[in-house]
Structure formats: structure tokens, C-alpha cells
mmCIF file of N, CA, C and O in Angstrom:
data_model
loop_
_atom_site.group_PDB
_atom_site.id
_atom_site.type_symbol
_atom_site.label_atom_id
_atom_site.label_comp_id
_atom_site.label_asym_id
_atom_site.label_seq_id
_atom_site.Cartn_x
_atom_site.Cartn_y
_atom_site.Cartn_z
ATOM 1 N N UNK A 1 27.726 91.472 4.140
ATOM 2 C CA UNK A 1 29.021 90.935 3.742
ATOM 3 C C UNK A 1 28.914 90.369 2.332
ATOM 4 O O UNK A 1 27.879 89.756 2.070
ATOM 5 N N UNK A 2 29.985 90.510 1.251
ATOM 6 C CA UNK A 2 29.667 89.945 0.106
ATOM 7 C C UNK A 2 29.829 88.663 0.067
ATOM 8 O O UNK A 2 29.233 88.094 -0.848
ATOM 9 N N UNK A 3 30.647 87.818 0.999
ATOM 10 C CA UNK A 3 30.615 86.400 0.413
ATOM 11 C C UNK A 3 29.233 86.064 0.835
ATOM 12 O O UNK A 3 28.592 85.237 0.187
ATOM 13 N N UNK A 4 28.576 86.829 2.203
ATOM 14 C CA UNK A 4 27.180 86.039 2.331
ATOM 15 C C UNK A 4 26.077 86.231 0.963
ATOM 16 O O UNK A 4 25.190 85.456 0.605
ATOM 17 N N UNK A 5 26.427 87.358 0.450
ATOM 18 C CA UNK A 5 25.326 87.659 -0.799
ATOM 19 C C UNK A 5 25.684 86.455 -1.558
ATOM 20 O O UNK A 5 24.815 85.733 -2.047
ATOM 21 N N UNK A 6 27.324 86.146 -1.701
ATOM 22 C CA UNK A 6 27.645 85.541 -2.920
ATOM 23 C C UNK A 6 27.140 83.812 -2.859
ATOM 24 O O UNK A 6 26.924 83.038 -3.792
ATOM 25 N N UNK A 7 27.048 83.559 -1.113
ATOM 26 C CA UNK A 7 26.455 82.432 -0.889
ATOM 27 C C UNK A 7 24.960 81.945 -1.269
ATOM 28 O O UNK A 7 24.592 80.879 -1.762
ATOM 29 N N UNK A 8 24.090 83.293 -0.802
ATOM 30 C CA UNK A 8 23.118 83.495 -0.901
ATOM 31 C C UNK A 8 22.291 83.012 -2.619
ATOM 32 O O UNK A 8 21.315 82.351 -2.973
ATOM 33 N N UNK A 9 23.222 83.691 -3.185
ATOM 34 C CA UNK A 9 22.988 83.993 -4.847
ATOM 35 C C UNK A 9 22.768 82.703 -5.416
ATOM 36 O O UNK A 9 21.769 82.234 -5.962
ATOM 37 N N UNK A 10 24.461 81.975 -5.063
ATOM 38 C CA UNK A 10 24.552 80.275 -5.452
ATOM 39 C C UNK A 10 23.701 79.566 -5.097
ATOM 40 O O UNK A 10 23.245 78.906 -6.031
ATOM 41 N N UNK A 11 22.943 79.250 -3.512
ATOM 42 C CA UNK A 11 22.075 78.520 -3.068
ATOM 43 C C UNK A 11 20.967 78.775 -4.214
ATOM 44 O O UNK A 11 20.675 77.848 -4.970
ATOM 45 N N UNK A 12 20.214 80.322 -4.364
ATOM 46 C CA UNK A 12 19.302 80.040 -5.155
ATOM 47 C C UNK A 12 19.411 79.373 -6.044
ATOM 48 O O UNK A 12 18.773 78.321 -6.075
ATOM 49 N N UNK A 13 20.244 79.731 -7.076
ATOM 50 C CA UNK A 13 20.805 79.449 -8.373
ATOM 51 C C UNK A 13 20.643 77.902 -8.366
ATOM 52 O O UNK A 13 20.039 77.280 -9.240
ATOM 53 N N UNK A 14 21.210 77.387 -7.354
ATOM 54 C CA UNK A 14 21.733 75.769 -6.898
ATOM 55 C C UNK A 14 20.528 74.925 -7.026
ATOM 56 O O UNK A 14 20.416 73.816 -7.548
ATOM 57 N N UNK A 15 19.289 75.978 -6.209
ATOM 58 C CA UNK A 15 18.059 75.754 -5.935
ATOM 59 C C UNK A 15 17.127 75.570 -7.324
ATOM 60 O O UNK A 15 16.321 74.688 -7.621
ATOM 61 N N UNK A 16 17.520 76.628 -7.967
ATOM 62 C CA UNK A 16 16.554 76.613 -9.020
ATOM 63 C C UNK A 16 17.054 75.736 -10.264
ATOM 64 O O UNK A 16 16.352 75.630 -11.269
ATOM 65 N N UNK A 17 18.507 75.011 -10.128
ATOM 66 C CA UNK A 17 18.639 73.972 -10.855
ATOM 67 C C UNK A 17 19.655 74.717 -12.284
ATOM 68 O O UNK A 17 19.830 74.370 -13.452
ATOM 69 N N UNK A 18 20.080 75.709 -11.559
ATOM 70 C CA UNK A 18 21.606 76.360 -12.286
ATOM 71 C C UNK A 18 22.489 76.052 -11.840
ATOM 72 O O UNK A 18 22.291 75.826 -10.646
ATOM 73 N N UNK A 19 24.086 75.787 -12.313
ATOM 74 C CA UNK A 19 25.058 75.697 -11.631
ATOM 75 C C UNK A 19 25.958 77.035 -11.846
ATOM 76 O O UNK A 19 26.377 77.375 -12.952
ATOM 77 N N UNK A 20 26.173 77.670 -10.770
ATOM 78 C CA UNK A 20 26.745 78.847 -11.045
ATOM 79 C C UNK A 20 28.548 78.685 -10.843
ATOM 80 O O UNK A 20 29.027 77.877 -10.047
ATOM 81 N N UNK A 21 29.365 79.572 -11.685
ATOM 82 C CA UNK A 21 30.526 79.610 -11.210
ATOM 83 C C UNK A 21 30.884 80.686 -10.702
ATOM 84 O O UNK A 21 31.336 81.559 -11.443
ATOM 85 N N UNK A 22 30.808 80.837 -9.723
ATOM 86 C CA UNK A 22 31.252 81.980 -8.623
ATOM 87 C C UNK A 22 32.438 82.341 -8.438
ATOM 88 O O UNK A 22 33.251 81.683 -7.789
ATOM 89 N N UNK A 23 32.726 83.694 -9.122
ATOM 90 C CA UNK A 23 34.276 84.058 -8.708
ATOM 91 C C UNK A 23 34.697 85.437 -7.664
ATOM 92 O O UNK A 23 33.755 85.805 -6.962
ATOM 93 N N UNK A 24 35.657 86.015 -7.541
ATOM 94 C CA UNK A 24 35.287 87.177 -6.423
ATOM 95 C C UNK A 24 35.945 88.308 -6.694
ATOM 96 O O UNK A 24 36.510 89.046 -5.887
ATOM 97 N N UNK A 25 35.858 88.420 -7.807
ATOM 98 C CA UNK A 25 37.178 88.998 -8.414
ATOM 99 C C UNK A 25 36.435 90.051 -10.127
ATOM 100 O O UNK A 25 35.648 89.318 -10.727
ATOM 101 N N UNK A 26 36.577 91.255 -10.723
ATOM 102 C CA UNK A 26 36.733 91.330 -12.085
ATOM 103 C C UNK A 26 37.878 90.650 -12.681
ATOM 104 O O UNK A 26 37.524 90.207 -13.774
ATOM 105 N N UNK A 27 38.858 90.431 -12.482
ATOM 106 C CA UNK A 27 39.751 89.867 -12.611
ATOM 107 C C UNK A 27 39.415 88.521 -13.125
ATOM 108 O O UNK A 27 39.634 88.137 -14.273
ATOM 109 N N UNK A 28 38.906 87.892 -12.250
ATOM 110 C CA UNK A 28 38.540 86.243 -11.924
ATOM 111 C C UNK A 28 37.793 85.967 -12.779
ATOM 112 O O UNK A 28 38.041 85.088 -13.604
ATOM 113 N N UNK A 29 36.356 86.891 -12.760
ATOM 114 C CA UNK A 29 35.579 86.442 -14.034
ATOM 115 C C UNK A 29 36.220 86.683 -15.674
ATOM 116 O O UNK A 29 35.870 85.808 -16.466
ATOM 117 N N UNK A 30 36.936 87.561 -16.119
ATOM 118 C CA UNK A 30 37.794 87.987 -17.427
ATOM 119 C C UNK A 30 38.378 86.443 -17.933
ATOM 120 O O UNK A 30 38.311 85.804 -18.984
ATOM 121 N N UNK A 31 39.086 86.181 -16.355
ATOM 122 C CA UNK A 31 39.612 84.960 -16.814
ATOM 123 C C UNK A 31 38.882 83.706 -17.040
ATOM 124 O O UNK A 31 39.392 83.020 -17.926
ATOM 125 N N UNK A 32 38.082 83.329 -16.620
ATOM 126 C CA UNK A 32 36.962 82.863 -17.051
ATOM 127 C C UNK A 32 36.149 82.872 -17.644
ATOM 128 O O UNK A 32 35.551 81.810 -17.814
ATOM 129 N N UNK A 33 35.723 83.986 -18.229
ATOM 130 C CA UNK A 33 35.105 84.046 -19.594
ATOM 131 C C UNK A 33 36.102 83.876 -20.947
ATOM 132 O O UNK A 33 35.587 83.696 -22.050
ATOM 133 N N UNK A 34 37.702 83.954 -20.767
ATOM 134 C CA UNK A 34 38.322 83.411 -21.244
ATOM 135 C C UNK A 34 38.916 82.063 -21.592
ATOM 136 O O UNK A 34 39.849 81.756 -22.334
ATOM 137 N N UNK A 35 38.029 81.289 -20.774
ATOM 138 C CA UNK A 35 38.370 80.019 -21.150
ATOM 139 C C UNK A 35 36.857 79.407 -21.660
ATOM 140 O O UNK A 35 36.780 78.563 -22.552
ATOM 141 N N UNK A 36 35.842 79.885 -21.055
ATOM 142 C CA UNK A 36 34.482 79.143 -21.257
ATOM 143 C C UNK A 36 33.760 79.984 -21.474
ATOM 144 O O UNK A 36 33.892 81.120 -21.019
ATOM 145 N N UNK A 37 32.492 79.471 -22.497
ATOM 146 C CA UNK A 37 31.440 80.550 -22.825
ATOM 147 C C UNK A 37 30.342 80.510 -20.928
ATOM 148 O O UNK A 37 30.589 79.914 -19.879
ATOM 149 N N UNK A 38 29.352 81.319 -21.272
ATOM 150 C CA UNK A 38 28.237 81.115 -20.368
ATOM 151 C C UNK A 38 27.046 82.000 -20.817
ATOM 152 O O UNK A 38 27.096 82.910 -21.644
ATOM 153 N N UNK A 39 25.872 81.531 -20.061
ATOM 154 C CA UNK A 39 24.920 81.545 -20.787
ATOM 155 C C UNK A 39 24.418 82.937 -20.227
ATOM 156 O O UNK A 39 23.953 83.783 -20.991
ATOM 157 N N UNK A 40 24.538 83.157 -18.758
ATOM 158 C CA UNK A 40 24.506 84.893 -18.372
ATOM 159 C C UNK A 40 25.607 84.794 -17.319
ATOM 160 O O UNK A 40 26.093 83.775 -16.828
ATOM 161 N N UNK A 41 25.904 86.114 -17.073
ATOM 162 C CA UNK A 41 26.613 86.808 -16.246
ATOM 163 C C UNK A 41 26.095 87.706 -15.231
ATOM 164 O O UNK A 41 25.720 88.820 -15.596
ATOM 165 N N UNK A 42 26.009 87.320 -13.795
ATOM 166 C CA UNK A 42 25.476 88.235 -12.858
ATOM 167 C C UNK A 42 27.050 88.826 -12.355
ATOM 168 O O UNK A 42 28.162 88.314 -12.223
ATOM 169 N N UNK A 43 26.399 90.348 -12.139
ATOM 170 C CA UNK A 43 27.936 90.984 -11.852
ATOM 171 C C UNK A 43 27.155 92.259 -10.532
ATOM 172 O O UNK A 43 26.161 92.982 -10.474
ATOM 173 N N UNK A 44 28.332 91.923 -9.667
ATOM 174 C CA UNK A 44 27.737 92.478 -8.221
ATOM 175 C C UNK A 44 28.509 94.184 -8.484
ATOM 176 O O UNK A 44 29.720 94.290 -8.678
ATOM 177 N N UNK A 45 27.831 95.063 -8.455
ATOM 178 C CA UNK A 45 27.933 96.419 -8.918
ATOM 179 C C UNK A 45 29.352 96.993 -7.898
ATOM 180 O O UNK A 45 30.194 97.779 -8.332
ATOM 181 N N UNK A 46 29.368 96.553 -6.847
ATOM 182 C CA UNK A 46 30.388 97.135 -5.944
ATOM 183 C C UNK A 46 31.307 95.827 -5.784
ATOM 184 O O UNK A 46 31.185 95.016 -4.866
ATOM 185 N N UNK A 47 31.993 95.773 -6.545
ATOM 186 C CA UNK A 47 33.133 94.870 -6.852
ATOM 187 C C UNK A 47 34.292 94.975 -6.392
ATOM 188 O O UNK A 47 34.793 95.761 -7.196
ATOM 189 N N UNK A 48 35.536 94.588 -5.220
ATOM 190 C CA UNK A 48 36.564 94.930 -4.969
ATOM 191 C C UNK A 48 37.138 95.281 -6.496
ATOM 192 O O UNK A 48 36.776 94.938 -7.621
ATOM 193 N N UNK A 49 38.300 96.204 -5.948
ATOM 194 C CA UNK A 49 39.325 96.688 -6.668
ATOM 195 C C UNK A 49 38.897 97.449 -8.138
ATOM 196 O O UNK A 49 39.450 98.436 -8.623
ATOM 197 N N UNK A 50 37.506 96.531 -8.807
ATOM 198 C CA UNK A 50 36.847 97.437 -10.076
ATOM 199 C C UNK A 50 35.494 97.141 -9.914
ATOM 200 O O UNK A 50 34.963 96.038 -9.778
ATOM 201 N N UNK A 51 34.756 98.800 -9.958
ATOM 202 C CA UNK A 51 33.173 98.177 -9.969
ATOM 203 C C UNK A 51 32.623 97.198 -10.847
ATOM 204 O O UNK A 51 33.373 96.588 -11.608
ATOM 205 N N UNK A 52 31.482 96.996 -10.828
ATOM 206 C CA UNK A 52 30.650 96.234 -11.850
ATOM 207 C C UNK A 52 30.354 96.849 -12.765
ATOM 208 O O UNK A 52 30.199 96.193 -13.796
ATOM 209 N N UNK A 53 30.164 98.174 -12.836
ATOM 210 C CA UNK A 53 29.675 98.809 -14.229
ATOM 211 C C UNK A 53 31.055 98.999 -15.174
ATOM 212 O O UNK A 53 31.071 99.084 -16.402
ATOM 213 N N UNK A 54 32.059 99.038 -14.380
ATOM 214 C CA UNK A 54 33.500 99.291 -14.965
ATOM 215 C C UNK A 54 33.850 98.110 -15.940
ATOM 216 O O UNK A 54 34.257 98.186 -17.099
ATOM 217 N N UNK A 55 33.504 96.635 -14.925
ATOM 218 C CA UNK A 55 33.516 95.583 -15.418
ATOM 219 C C UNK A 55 32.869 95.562 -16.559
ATOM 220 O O UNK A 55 33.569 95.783 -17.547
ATOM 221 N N UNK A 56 31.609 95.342 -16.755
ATOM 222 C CA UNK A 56 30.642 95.554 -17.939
ATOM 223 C C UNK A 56 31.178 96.799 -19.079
ATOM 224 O O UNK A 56 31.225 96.588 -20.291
ATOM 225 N N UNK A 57 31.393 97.529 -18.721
ATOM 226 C CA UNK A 57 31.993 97.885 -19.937
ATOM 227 C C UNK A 57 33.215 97.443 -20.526
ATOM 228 O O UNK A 57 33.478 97.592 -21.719
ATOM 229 N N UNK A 58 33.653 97.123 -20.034
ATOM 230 C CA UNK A 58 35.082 96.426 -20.519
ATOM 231 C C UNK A 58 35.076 95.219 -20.807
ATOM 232 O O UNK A 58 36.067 94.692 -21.314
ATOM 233 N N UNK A 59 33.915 94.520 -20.529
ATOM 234 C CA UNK A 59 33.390 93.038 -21.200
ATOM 235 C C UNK A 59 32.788 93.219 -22.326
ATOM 236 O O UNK A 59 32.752 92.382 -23.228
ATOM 237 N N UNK A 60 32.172 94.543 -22.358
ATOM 238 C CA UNK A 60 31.518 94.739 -23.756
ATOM 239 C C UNK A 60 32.353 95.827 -25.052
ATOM 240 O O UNK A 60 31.859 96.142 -26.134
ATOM 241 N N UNK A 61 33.367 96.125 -24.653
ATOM 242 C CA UNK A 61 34.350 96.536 -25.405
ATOM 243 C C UNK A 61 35.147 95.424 -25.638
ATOM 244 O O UNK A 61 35.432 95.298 -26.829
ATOM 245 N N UNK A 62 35.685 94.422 -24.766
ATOM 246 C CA UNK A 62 35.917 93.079 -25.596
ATOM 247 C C UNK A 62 35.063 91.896 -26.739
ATOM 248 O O UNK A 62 35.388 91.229 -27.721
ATOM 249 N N UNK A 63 34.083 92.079 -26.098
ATOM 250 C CA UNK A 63 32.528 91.525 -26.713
ATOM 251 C C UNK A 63 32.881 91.898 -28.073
ATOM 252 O O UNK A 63 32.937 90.911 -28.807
ATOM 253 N N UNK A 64 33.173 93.157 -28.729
ATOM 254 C CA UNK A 64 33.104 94.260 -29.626
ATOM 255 C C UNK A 64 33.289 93.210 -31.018
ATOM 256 O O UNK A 64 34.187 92.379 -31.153
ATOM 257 N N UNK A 65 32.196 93.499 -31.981
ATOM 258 C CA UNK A 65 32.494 92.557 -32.916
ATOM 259 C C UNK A 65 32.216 91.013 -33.406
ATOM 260 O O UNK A 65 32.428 90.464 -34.488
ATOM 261 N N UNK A 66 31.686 90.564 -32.244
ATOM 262 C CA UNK A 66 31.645 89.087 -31.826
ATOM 263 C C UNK A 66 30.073 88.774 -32.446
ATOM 264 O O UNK A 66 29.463 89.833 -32.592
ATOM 265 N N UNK A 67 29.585 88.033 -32.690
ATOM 266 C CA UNK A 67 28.044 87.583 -33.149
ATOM 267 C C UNK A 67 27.309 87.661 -31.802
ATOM 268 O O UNK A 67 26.176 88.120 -31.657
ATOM 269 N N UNK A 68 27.996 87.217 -30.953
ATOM 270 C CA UNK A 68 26.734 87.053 -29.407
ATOM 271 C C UNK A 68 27.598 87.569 -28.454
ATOM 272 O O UNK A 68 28.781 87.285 -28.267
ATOM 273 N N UNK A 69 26.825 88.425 -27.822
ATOM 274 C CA UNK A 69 27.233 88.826 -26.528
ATOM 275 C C UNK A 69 26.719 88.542 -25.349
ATOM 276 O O UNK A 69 25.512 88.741 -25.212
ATOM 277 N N UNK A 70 27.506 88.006 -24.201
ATOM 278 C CA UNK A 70 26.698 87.399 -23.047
ATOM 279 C C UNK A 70 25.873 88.247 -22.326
ATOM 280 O O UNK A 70 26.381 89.297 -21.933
ATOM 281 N N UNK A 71 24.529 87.986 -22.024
ATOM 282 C CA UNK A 71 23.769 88.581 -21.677
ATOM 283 C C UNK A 71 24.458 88.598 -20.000
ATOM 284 O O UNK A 71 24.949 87.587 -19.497
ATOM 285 N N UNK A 72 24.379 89.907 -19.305
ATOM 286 C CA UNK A 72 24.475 91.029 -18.173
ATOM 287 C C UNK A 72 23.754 91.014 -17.037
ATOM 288 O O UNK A 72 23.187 92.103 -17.115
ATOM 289 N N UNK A 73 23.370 90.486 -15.972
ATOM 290 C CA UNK A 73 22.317 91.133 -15.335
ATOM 291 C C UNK A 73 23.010 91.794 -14.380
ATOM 292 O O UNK A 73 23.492 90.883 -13.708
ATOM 293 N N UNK A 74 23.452 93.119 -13.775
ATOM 294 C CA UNK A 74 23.733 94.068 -12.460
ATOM 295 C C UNK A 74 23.143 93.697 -11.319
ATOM 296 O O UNK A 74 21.912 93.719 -11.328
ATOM 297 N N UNK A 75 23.665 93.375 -10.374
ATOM 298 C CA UNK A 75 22.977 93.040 -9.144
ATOM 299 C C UNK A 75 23.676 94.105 -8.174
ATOM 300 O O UNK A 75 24.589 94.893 -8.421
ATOM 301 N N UNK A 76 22.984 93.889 -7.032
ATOM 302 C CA UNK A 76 23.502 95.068 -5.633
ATOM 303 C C UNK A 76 22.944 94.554 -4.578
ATOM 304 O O UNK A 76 21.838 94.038 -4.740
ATOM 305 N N UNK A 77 23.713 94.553 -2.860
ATOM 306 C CA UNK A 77 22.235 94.293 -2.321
ATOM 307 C C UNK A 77 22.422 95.610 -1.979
ATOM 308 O O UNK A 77 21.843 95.737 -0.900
ATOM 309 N N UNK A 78 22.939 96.727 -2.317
ATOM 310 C CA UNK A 78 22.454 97.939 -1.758
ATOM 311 C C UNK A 78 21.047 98.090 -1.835
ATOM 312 O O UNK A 78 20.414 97.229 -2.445
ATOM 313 N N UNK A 79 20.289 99.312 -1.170
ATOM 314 C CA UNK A 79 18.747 99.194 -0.607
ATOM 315 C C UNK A 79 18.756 100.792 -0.980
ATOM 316 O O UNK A 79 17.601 101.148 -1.210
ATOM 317 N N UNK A 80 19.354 101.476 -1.064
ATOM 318 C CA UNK A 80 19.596 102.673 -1.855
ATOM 319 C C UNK A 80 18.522 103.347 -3.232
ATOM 320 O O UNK A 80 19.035 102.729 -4.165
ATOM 321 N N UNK A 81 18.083 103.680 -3.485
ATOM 322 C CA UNK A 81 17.502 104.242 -4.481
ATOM 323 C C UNK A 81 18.833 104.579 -5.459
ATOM 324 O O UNK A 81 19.104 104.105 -6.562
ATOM 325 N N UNK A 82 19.607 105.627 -4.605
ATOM 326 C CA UNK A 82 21.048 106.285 -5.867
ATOM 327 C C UNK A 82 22.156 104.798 -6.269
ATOM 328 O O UNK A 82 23.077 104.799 -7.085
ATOM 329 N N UNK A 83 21.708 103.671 -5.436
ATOM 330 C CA UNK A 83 22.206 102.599 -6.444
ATOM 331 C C UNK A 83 21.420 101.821 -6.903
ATOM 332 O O UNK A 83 22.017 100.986 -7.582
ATOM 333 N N UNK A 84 20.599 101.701 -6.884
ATOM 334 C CA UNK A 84 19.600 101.534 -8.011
ATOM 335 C C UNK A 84 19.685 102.165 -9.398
ATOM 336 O O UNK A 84 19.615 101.427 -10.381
ATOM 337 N N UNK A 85 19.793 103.127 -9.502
ATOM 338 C CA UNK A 85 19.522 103.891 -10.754
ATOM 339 C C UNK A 85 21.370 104.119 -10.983
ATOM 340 O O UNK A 85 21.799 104.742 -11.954
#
């Protein structure tokens, strides 16, 4: 289930002394990176309504131009090899 990943993710995060802002949405995060910078972006590859790679590109076609771009990391819990790569 994704909110359990998304629980999962925060606890670490929580754990390791990050505060994450968790949204559930491409949507959700756009708007939020519209109001506040951040220091990375984890983006869950199978995303309702727009994937994650869809997302990422369209964060980095906005990015376009800018001095710094927020660093990306792709996550999945698929177990898949063909989502992996």
C-alpha cells in the first residue's frame, strides 16, 4: 500500500533526524516546491494520476535555467528488475 511505504519512508527520515514533508500527490509536491525550497526530493516512481519519472521531468523543465537544481532521488518499492531500470 503506498501510504504504508509513505509511512515507512517518514519514520526513517524522522529517525535519522530529517523532517520530511510528505505529500501524495505530483500535484501536491509542484505546489510545494512552489512555495519552499528543499534540500532533496524523494519521488515514488508509480505516482497516482502522474508517474514519477513524468514528474521529474517536468520539475526539471521548470528547474530550466535556475543556478541550483533540487537534487532527485526515484524510489519504488517495486521488487521488479523492469522497474528498477
Amino acid at each position: 500500500d503506498d501510504f504504508d511505504c509513505q509511512k515507512v519512508a517518514r519514520t526513517l527520515l524522522e529517525q535519522s533526524g530529517y523532517w520530511p514533508h510528505v505529500v501524495g500527490s505530483a500535484e501536491e509536491a509542484f505546489d510545494a516546491l512552489a512555495v519552499r525550497s528543499f534540500d532533496l526530493v524523494l519521488v515514488d516512481v508509480k505516482l497516482p494520476c502522474m508517474d514519477g519519472l513524468e514528474m521529474i521531468r517536468r520539475l526539471r523543465s521548470a528547474e530550466a535555467g535556475r543556478d541550483r537544481m533540487v537534487p532527485v532521488i526515484a524510489v519504488t518499492a517495486c521488487a521488479f528488475a523492469s522497474d528498477r531500470d
